Short mmCIF file of C-alpha atoms in Angstrom, two decimals:
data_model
loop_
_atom_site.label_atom_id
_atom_site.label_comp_id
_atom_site.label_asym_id
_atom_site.label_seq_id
_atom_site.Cartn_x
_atom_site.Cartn_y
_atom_site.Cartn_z
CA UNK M 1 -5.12 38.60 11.00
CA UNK M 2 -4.37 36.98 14.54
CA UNK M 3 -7.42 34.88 13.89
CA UNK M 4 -5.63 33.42 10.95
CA UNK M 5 -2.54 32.84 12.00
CA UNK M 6 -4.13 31.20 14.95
CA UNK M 7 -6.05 29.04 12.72
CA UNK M 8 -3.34 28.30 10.75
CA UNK M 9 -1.24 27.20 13.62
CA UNK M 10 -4.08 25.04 14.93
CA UNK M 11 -4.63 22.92 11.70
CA UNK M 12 -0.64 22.53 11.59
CA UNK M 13 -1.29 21.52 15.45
CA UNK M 14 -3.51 19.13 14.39
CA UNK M 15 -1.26 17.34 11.53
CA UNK M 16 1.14 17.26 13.81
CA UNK M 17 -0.53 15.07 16.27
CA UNK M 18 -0.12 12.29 13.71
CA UNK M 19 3.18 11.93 13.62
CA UNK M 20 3.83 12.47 17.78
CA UNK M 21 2.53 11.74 20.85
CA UNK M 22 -0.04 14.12 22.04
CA UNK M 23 1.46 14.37 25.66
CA UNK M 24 4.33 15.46 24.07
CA UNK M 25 2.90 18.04 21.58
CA UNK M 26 0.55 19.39 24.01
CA UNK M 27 3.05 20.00 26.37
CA UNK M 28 5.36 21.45 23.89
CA UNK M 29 2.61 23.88 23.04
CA UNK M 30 3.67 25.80 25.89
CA UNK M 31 6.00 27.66 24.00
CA UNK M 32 3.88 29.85 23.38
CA UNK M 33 4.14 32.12 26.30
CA UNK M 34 7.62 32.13 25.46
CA UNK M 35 7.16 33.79 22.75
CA UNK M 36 4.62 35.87 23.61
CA UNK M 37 6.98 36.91 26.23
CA UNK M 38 9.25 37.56 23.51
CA UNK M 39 6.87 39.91 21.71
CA UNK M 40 5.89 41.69 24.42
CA UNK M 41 9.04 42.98 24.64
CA UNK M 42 10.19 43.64 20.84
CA UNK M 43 6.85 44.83 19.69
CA UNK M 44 5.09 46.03 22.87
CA UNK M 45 8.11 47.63 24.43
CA UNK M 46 6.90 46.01 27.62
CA UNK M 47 9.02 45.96 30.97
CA UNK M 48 10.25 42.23 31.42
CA UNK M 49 9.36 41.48 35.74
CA UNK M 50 11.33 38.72 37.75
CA UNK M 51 8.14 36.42 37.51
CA UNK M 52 8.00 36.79 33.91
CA UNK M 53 11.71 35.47 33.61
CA UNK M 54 11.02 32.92 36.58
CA UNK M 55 7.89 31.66 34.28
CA UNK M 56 9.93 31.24 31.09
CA UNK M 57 12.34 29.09 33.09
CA UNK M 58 10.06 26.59 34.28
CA UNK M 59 8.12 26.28 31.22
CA UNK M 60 11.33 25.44 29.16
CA UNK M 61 12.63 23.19 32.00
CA UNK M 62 9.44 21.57 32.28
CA UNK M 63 9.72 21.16 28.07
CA UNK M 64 12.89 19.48 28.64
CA UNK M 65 11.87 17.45 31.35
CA UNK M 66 9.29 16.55 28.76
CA UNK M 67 11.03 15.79 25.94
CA UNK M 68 13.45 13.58 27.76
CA UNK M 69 11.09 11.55 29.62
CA UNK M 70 7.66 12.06 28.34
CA UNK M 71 5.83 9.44 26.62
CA UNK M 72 6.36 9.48 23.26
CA UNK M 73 4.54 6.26 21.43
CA UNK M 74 1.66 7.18 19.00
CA UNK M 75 -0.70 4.94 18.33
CA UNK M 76 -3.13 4.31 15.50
CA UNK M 77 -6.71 4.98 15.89
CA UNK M 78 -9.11 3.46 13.91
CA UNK M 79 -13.09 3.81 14.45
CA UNK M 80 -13.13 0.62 16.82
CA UNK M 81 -10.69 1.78 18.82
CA UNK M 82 -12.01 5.13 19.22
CA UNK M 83 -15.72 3.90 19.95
CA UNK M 84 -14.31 1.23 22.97
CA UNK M 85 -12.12 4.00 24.59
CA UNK M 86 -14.97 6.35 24.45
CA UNK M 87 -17.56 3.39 26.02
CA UNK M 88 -15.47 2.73 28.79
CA UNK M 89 -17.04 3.56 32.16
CA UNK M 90 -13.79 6.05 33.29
CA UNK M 91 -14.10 8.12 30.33
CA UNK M 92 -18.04 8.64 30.54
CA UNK M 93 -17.02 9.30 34.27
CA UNK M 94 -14.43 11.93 33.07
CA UNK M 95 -15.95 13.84 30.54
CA UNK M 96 -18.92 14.52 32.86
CA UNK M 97 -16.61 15.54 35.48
CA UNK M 98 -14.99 17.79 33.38
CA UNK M 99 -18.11 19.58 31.07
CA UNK M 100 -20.10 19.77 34.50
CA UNK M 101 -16.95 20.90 36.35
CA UNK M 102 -16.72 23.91 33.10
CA UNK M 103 -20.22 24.89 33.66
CA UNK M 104 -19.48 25.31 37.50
CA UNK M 105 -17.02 27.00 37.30
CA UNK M 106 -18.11 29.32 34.64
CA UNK M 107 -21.05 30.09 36.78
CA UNK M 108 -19.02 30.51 39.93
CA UNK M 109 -17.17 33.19 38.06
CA UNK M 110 -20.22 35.09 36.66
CA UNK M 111 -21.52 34.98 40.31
CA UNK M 112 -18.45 36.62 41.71
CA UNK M 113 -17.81 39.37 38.69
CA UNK M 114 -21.66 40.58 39.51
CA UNK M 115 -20.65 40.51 43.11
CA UNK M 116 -18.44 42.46 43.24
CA UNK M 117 -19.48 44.72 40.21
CA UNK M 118 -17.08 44.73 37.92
CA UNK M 119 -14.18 42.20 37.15
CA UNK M 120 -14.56 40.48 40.54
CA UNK M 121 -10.78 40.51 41.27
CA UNK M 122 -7.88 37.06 41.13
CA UNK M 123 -10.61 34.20 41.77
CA UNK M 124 -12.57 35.66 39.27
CA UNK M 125 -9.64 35.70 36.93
CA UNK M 126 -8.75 31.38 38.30
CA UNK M 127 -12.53 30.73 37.60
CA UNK M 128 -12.39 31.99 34.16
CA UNK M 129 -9.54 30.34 33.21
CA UNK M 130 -9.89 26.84 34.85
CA UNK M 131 -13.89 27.07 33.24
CA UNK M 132 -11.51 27.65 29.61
CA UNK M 133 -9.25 25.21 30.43
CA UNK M 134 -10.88 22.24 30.82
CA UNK M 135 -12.87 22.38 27.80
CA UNK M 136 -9.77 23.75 26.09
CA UNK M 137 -7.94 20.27 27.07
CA UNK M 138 -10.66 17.99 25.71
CA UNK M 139 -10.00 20.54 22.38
CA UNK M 140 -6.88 18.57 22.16
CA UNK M 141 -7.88 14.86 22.51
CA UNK M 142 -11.03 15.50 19.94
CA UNK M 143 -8.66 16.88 17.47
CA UNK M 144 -6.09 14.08 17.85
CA UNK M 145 -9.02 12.16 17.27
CA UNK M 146 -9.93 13.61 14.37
CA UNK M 147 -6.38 13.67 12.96
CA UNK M 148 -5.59 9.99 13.99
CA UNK M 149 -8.85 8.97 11.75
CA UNK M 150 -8.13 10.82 8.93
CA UNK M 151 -4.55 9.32 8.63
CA UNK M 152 -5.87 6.01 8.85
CA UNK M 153 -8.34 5.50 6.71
CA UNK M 154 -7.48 8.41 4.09
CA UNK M 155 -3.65 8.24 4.04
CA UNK M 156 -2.73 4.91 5.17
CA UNK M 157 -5.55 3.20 3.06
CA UNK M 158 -3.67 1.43 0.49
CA UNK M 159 -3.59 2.63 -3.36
CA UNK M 160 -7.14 1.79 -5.08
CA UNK M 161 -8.92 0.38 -2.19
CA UNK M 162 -12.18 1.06 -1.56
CA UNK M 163 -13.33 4.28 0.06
CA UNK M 164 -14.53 4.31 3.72
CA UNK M 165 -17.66 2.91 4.59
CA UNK M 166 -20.79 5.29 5.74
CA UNK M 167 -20.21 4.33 9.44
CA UNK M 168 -16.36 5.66 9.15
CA UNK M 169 -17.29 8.73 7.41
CA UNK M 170 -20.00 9.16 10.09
CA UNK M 171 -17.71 9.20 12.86
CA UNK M 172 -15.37 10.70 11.26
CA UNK M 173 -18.09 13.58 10.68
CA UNK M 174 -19.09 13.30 14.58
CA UNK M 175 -15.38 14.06 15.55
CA UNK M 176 -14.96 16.81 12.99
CA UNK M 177 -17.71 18.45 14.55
CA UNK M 178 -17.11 18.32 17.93
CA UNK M 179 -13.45 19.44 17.18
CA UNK M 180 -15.22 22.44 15.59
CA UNK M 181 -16.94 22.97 18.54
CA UNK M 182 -14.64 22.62 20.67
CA UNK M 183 -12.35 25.13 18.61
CA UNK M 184 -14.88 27.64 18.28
CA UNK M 185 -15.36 27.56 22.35
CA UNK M 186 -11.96 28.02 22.78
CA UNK M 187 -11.81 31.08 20.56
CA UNK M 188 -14.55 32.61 22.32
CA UNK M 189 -13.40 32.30 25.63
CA UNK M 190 -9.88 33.59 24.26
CA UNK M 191 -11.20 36.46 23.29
CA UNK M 192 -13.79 37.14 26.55
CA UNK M 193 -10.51 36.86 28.24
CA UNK M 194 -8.89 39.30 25.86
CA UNK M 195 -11.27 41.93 26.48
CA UNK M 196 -12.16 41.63 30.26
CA UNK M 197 -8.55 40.86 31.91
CA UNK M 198 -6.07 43.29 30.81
#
């Protein structure tokens, strides 16, 4: 059931990011521990600590801080676009920072949960999640990639035109695939993280 809803909340995630900036939707996204705050509480009868209440107040101030100054144009991607942001020298650079960094760090935390047989303590716990994280960020930009093509070339195409050519359905293919990818990473490591860190 909590797959579900998760998935449903993802695909409405994903619509969103047409009509908003994805700074600002990301960001917003935080919310989440809000609520889960929130739940933890009502459902879990949980004990509420001073850092729990110190977290939820800079998540919403950063949300406001946010909202009132973030960035919030959103542009139009179209398969050009998309193809000379991703063949620029800076993003080749960054995403092989960041999927080398993920497999680093990944292994850095294996290494210390065998060391010291078991969970392998806090830095095991900061491995894990910056390993998640920054695969779990790139999530985002693939799936505002995915969303930004699909709005342009199947909603904004005008009224009998012709469909999209084999090269636009191609990439638009590519992207949907490594969205799926990258969604089906991120559930994984979710749930690792569910099971080994209380």
């Amino acid at each position: 059931l909590g797959t579900v809803f998760f998935a449903g909340g993802a695909t409405f995630n994903v619509v969103g990011l047409n009509f908003a900036a994805q700074s600002l939707l990301e960001a917003l996204g935080s919310v989440q521990f809000v609520s889960n705050l929130f739940f933890s509480v009502v459902v879990l009868k949980e004990q509420v600590q001073r850092r729990h209440v110190l977290s939820t107040m800079l998540i919403v101030l950063g949300n406001v801080l946010i909202v009132a100054w973030g960035d919030h144009k959103n542009q139009k991607i179209t398969r050009s676009h998309l193809l000379e942001l991703v063949g620029r020298t800076p993003f080749i650079v960054y995403m092989i920072c960041v999927y080398s960094g993920s497999v680093v760090l990944g292994g850095l935390e294996c290494f210390v949960r065998r060391r010291h047989s078991g969970d392998g303590g806090r830095l095991a716990v900061v491995l894990f999640a910056l390993s998640s994280a920054s695969v779990g960020a790139n999530a985002a930009m693939v799936l505002k990639a995915l969303s930004g093509l699909l709005h342009t070339y199947l909603v904004d195409s005008p009224k009998g035109a012709d469909p999209p050519k084999p090269k636009v359905v191609a990439c638009i293919t590519v992207v949907a695939l490594l969205g799926a990818a990258h969604v089906a990473f991120w559930l994984a490591r979710l749930n690792a993280a569910l099971k080994r860190y209380p």
